[in-house]
Amino acid sequence: MSKKNVAVVMGGYSDEYVVSLKSGQLIYDSLDRDLYNVYKVVVLKNKWYFLDENDKEYPINKGDFSVTLENNKHLTFDVCFNIIHGTPGENGILQAYWDAIGQTYTGCDFYQSALTFNKKDTLSVLSKYGIPSAKSIYLRQGQDIHVDEIINELGLPVFVKPNQSGSSLGISKVKDKSELLAATEIAFKEDHEILIESFLDGMEVSVGVIDFKGETIVLGITEIVPTNEFFDYEAKYEGASEEITPARIDAETTKRVEEISKKAYDSLGMSGFSRSEFILMDGIPYMLEMNTNPGFSPASILPQQAKHYGISIMDLCGNEVEKALAKKKN
């Protein structure tokens, strides 16, 4: 049986590209070389390129996502392993392009990617399935911001966050109404739509859910104990948090979180890796957001959870490639 060509596609257009490169390296190192020829492709705003074993760059042909190497060798990929965090790999843009040119890829389809990247729309859809979330106000750039009305409705503190942005970029916790306008300006730098959410006073947990060998499984529930005010970019990626797997919650709450996490995954028609964030208040999980391409560096939560569950990184990544190949046949 000939080996399949797998391109690990990493990078991206946002500040998260640095994390994506680390995630991509782990996947590149972990895929089984007995089954696959594994390659690196980096997608950046100003260039898309194939990276050979000597770190030499070759441009990607955007017409069919192929690459021409030395001696005019033309290389195409059976599967693209998408591990771009943020745009364009987590918001559906890359998936729509790959669909248009007939390129097979891992993870969820462009619609699920676009939907889950939009916090407001995700929470709105999931509310129909009985999954609760914080009370919130949605604003578009240029709209009048009535500070007193917002505080009267949501109370203090509130969280101000971009509607479409990954990795806690642009998020502020506002404790005094005098800080609100400045916080909206920070959020609007990341996106032209923002959410202002009521504060949920409880434990934050991060829940990894995947479809593995035909079954939706919860890899683990990780308790987040940030040393900062909340689980911001620094806490996620620069070690400013304690992450405890499994979370210190009772069996009944564990079961409830697992059920709601699976329900959210299946209700959205998800596939591939996902990590959902919840705040637990009085044993009830309130959904914050779902990430469809979560961090996958050795220090990231999802690989930690897989290890705790008993699935090797090789099997976890191989499962994604095999699902994509099976989908290609169909």
Short mmCIF file of C-alpha atoms in Angstrom, two decimals, residues 67-254:
data_model
loop_
_atom_site.label_atom_id
_atom_site.label_comp_id
_atom_site.label_asym_id
_atom_site.label_seq_id
_atom_site.Cartn_x
_atom_site.Cartn_y
_atom_site.Cartn_z
CA VAL A 67 4.05 22.58 -4.89
CA THR A 68 6.76 22.24 -7.53
CA LEU A 69 10.06 21.11 -6.03
CA GLU A 70 13.52 20.85 -7.53
CA ASN A 71 13.83 18.76 -10.73
CA ASN A 72 10.26 19.89 -11.54
CA LYS A 73 8.85 17.31 -9.12
CA HIS A 74 5.15 18.12 -8.65
CA LEU A 75 3.79 17.29 -5.20
CA THR A 76 0.10 17.11 -4.25
CA PHE A 77 -1.42 16.17 -0.91
CA ASP A 78 -3.95 13.44 -0.13
CA VAL A 79 -4.88 15.23 3.11
CA CYS A 80 -4.22 18.66 4.58
CA PHE A 81 -4.00 18.49 8.38
CA ASN A 82 -5.39 21.89 9.35
CA ILE A 83 -3.87 23.24 12.58
CA ILE A 84 -4.17 26.98 11.93
CA HIS A 85 -5.55 28.85 14.96
CA GLY A 86 -7.70 31.87 14.11
CA THR A 87 -8.11 33.14 10.56
CA PRO A 88 -8.10 31.67 7.89
CA GLY A 89 -8.01 28.09 9.23
CA GLU A 90 -10.48 28.32 12.10
CA ASN A 91 -13.14 30.59 10.61
CA GLY A 92 -13.98 28.60 7.47
CA ILE A 93 -12.08 30.64 4.86
CA LEU A 94 -9.42 28.00 4.17
CA GLN A 95 -11.98 25.17 4.28
CA ALA A 96 -14.20 26.91 1.70
CA TYR A 97 -11.15 27.36 -0.57
CA TRP A 98 -10.15 23.70 -0.16
CA ASP A 99 -13.74 22.61 -0.94
CA ALA A 100 -13.67 24.74 -4.09
CA ILE A 101 -10.48 23.10 -5.42
CA GLY A 102 -11.37 19.58 -4.20
CA GLN A 103 -8.66 19.31 -1.54
CA THR A 104 -9.34 16.90 1.35
CA TYR A 105 -8.67 18.23 4.89
CA THR A 106 -9.05 17.32 8.55
CA GLY A 107 -11.46 18.85 11.05
CA CYS A 108 -14.86 20.35 10.56
CA ASP A 109 -16.38 21.80 7.39
CA PHE A 110 -16.34 25.49 6.49
CA TYR A 111 -19.84 26.10 7.89
CA GLN A 112 -19.06 24.65 11.33
CA SER A 113 -15.78 26.57 11.39
CA ALA A 114 -17.44 29.88 10.51
CA LEU A 115 -20.27 29.29 12.99
CA THR A 116 -18.11 28.34 15.97
CA PHE A 117 -15.72 31.24 15.32
CA ASN A 118 -18.70 33.57 15.80
CA LYS A 119 -19.36 33.49 19.56
CA LYS A 120 -22.78 35.17 19.36
CA ASP A 121 -24.11 32.78 16.71
CA THR A 122 -22.70 29.70 18.44
CA LEU A 123 -24.34 30.57 21.76
CA SER A 124 -27.58 31.47 19.99
CA VAL A 125 -27.74 28.08 18.23
CA LEU A 126 -26.81 26.16 21.38
CA SER A 127 -29.44 27.98 23.47
CA LYS A 128 -32.04 26.20 21.29
CA TYR A 129 -30.63 22.93 22.63
CA GLY A 130 -30.93 24.08 26.25
CA ILE A 131 -27.25 24.95 26.73
CA PRO A 132 -27.04 28.09 28.91
CA SER A 133 -24.62 31.00 28.52
CA ALA A 134 -24.00 34.40 30.11
CA LYS A 135 -26.39 37.28 29.50
CA SER A 136 -24.86 39.50 26.81
CA ILE A 137 -25.18 42.59 24.63
CA TYR A 138 -23.95 42.55 21.02
CA LEU A 139 -22.55 45.69 19.42
CA ARG A 140 -21.26 46.54 15.96
CA GLN A 141 -18.52 49.10 15.34
CA GLY A 142 -19.97 52.58 14.90
CA GLN A 143 -23.05 51.93 17.07
CA ASP A 144 -23.74 54.25 20.00
CA ILE A 145 -22.60 52.74 23.30
CA HIS A 146 -24.91 53.59 26.17
CA VAL A 147 -22.74 52.78 29.18
CA ASP A 148 -25.41 53.25 31.87
CA GLU A 149 -27.94 51.07 30.02
CA ILE A 150 -25.36 48.30 29.58
CA ILE A 151 -24.37 48.36 33.27
CA ASN A 152 -28.02 48.46 34.37
CA GLU A 153 -28.75 45.38 32.29
CA LEU A 154 -25.62 43.31 32.95
CA GLY A 155 -24.27 44.65 36.24
CA LEU A 156 -20.55 44.76 37.06
CA PRO A 157 -18.06 43.35 36.43
CA VAL A 158 -18.57 42.55 32.73
CA PHE A 159 -16.38 40.95 30.08
CA VAL A 160 -15.88 42.79 26.81
CA LYS A 161 -14.68 40.55 23.98
CA PRO A 162 -14.40 40.49 20.20
CA ASN A 163 -17.18 38.38 18.69
CA GLN A 164 -14.83 36.68 16.24
CA SER A 165 -11.34 36.21 17.58
CA GLY A 166 -9.35 33.34 19.01
CA SER A 167 -7.17 32.85 22.07
CA SER A 168 -8.64 35.55 24.31
CA LEU A 169 -7.16 38.34 22.19
CA GLY A 170 -8.83 41.70 22.84
CA ILE A 171 -10.74 40.59 25.96
CA SER A 172 -11.06 42.86 29.02
CA LYS A 173 -12.65 42.41 32.41
CA VAL A 174 -14.37 45.69 33.35
CA LYS A 175 -14.97 46.35 37.04
CA ASP A 176 -15.89 50.04 36.87
CA LYS A 177 -18.16 51.73 34.35
CA SER A 178 -15.44 54.31 33.61
CA GLU A 179 -13.38 51.50 32.02
CA LEU A 180 -16.08 50.26 29.65
CA LEU A 181 -15.52 52.49 26.61
CA ALA A 182 -11.76 51.87 26.61
CA ALA A 183 -12.43 48.12 26.78
CA THR A 184 -14.74 48.31 23.75
CA GLU A 185 -11.99 50.08 21.79
CA ILE A 186 -9.54 47.26 22.60
CA ALA A 187 -12.09 44.64 21.45
CA PHE A 188 -12.92 46.56 18.26
CA LYS A 189 -9.25 46.41 17.28
CA GLU A 190 -9.70 42.62 16.90
CA ASP A 191 -13.16 42.57 15.29
CA HIS A 192 -15.90 44.92 14.08
CA GLU A 193 -18.42 43.08 16.30
CA ILE A 194 -18.11 42.72 20.08
CA LEU A 195 -19.95 41.06 22.97
CA ILE A 196 -20.35 42.50 26.45
CA GLU A 197 -21.15 39.65 28.82
CA SER A 198 -22.35 39.49 32.40
CA PHE A 199 -19.81 38.10 34.87
CA LEU A 200 -20.25 34.44 35.81
CA ASP A 201 -18.69 33.83 39.21
CA GLY A 202 -17.52 30.24 39.16
CA MET A 203 -14.89 27.73 38.11
CA GLU A 204 -13.68 27.83 34.51
CA VAL A 205 -13.24 24.46 32.82
CA SER A 206 -11.94 23.56 29.40
CA VAL A 207 -13.39 20.43 27.81
CA GLY A 208 -11.79 18.54 24.94
CA VAL A 209 -14.26 16.71 22.70
CA ILE A 210 -13.41 14.75 19.55
CA ASP A 211 -14.95 12.11 17.31
CA PHE A 212 -12.67 9.13 17.73
CA LYS A 213 -13.21 5.87 15.84
CA GLY A 214 -16.85 6.74 15.14
CA GLU A 215 -17.78 7.93 18.64
CA THR A 216 -18.03 11.37 20.24
CA ILE A 217 -15.84 11.27 23.34
CA VAL A 218 -14.88 13.74 26.04
CA LEU A 219 -11.09 13.57 26.36
CA GLY A 220 -11.08 15.38 29.68
CA ILE A 221 -12.28 18.26 31.83
CA THR A 222 -9.50 20.63 32.81
CA GLU A 223 -9.88 23.15 35.62
CA ILE A 224 -8.35 26.52 34.80
CA VAL A 225 -6.85 28.47 37.70
CA PRO A 226 -5.43 31.66 36.13
CA THR A 227 -2.93 33.75 38.04
CA ASN A 228 -4.24 36.70 35.99
CA GLU A 229 -7.79 38.09 36.32
CA PHE A 230 -9.07 35.53 33.80
CA PHE A 231 -7.91 32.96 31.23
CA ASP A 232 -6.36 35.49 28.82
CA TYR A 233 -3.70 35.02 26.11
CA GLU A 234 -0.86 35.10 28.68
CA ALA A 235 -2.64 32.51 30.84
CA LYS A 236 -3.30 30.26 27.83
CA TYR A 237 0.08 30.37 26.16
CA GLU A 238 2.66 31.86 28.51
CA GLY A 239 2.11 29.78 31.61
CA ALA A 240 0.14 32.29 33.69
CA SER A 241 -2.36 29.66 34.84
CA GLU A 242 -2.57 26.33 36.59
CA GLU A 243 -4.36 23.65 34.59
CA ILE A 244 -5.68 20.71 36.58
CA THR A 245 -6.83 17.54 34.76
CA PRO A 246 -9.22 16.11 35.80
CA ALA A 247 -11.01 19.13 37.26
CA ARG A 248 -11.75 19.04 40.99
CA ILE A 249 -15.50 18.53 40.62
CA ASP A 250 -17.86 15.85 41.90
CA ALA A 251 -19.10 12.90 39.83
CA GLU A 252 -22.54 14.41 39.22
CA THR A 253 -21.08 17.70 37.91
CA THR A 254 -18.54 15.79 35.81
#
